[in-house]
Amino acid sequence: MSTHATAPAQISDMKAELARYFPHAVVWYGHSTRNWWAMVWCGRWRLVEASSPYELAQAINGAAIWPWPRA
């Protein structure tokens, strides 16, 4: 799912849903980067980036092994 043409209200709804599922993570949508971001504690703080809310959920779940930089 691309958020490039997504309305601000939809972005807000997706952000709230991610925050409910992952209360230990700080989640946001970067309007300049057009990517989803989260700061996650996984034994250390980890910044993860994804192109969709679904991919961000995967990144949060696997933050300790999420590729950075992207392969």
mmCIF file of C-alpha atoms in Angstrom:
data_model
loop_
_atom_site.group_PDB
_atom_site.id
_atom_site.type_symbol
_atom_site.label_atom_id
_atom_site.label_comp_id
_atom_site.label_asym_id
_atom_site.label_seq_id
_atom_site.Cartn_x
_atom_site.Cartn_y
_atom_site.Cartn_z
ATOM 1 C CA MET A 1 0.000 0.000 0.000
ATOM 2 C CA SER A 2 1.431 3.347 -0.988
ATOM 3 C CA THR A 3 0.826 6.381 1.197
ATOM 4 C CA HIS A 4 1.962 8.895 -1.427
ATOM 5 C CA ALA A 5 -1.629 9.930 -2.176
ATOM 6 C CA THR A 6 -3.079 9.053 1.218
ATOM 7 C CA ALA A 7 -5.113 11.691 3.006
ATOM 8 C CA PRO A 8 -3.758 13.055 6.309
ATOM 9 C CA ALA A 9 -6.693 11.486 8.180
ATOM 10 C CA GLN A 10 -5.801 8.049 6.798
ATOM 11 C CA ILE A 11 -2.168 8.501 7.786
ATOM 12 C CA SER A 12 -3.311 9.481 11.266
ATOM 13 C CA ASP A 13 -5.544 6.400 11.484
ATOM 14 C CA MET A 14 -2.722 4.086 10.352
ATOM 15 C CA LYS A 15 -0.323 5.706 12.819
ATOM 16 C CA ALA A 16 -2.826 5.233 15.672
ATOM 17 C CA GLU A 17 -3.349 1.581 14.736
ATOM 18 C CA LEU A 18 0.397 0.912 14.675
ATOM 19 C CA ALA A 19 0.754 2.654 18.050
ATOM 20 C CA ARG A 20 -1.967 0.402 19.526
ATOM 21 C CA TYR A 21 -0.195 -2.735 18.309
ATOM 22 C CA PHE A 22 3.271 -1.505 19.271
ATOM 23 C CA PRO A 23 2.993 0.676 22.402
ATOM 24 C CA HIS A 24 6.753 0.245 23.003
ATOM 25 C CA ALA A 25 7.573 2.017 19.718
ATOM 26 C CA VAL A 26 7.380 5.653 18.671
ATOM 27 C CA VAL A 27 5.803 5.649 15.203
ATOM 28 C CA TRP A 28 5.483 8.436 12.627
ATOM 29 C CA TYR A 29 5.042 9.110 8.926
ATOM 30 C CA GLY A 30 7.687 11.280 7.297
ATOM 31 C CA HIS A 31 5.884 13.643 4.954
ATOM 32 C CA SER A 32 9.182 14.703 3.366
ATOM 33 C CA THR A 33 10.557 11.177 2.977
ATOM 34 C CA ARG A 34 7.152 9.602 2.322
ATOM 35 C CA ASN A 35 8.211 6.667 4.463
ATOM 36 C CA TRP A 36 7.076 5.229 7.773
ATOM 37 C CA TRP A 37 9.455 5.363 10.735
ATOM 38 C CA ALA A 38 9.674 3.925 14.226
ATOM 39 C CA MET A 39 12.083 4.173 17.127
ATOM 40 C CA VAL A 40 12.082 0.754 18.790
ATOM 41 C CA TRP A 41 13.774 -0.620 21.912
ATOM 42 C CA CYS A 42 15.264 -4.064 21.164
ATOM 43 C CA GLY A 43 18.054 -4.190 23.734
ATOM 44 C CA ARG A 44 19.170 -0.864 22.279
ATOM 45 C CA TRP A 45 17.301 1.910 20.493
ATOM 46 C CA ARG A 46 16.834 1.188 16.821
ATOM 47 C CA LEU A 47 15.461 3.466 14.115
ATOM 48 C CA VAL A 48 13.610 1.554 11.406
ATOM 49 C CA GLU A 49 12.164 2.830 8.136
ATOM 50 C CA ALA A 50 9.599 1.272 5.828
ATOM 51 C CA SER A 51 7.648 2.164 2.724
ATOM 52 C CA SER A 52 4.259 1.032 4.086
ATOM 53 C CA PRO A 53 2.514 0.499 7.430
ATOM 54 C CA TYR A 54 2.603 -3.266 6.821
ATOM 55 C CA GLU A 55 6.361 -3.212 6.203
ATOM 56 C CA LEU A 56 6.818 -1.015 9.290
ATOM 57 C CA ALA A 57 4.992 -3.605 11.418
ATOM 58 C CA GLN A 58 7.463 -6.214 10.129
ATOM 59 C CA ALA A 59 10.369 -3.886 10.859
ATOM 60 C CA ILE A 60 9.182 -3.273 14.419
ATOM 61 C CA ASN A 61 8.726 -7.001 15.052
ATOM 62 C CA GLY A 62 12.189 -7.739 13.714
ATOM 63 C CA ALA A 63 13.956 -4.541 14.758
ATOM 64 C CA ALA A 64 16.965 -6.409 16.125
ATOM 65 C CA ILE A 65 17.631 -7.916 12.694
ATOM 66 C CA TRP A 66 15.966 -5.390 10.354
ATOM 67 C CA PRO A 67 18.399 -4.536 7.543
ATOM 68 C CA TRP A 68 20.093 -1.194 7.905
ATOM 69 C CA PRO A 69 21.044 0.191 5.580
ATOM 70 C CA ARG A 70 18.624 -1.441 3.193
ATOM 71 C CA ALA A 71 20.121 -4.223 1.138
#
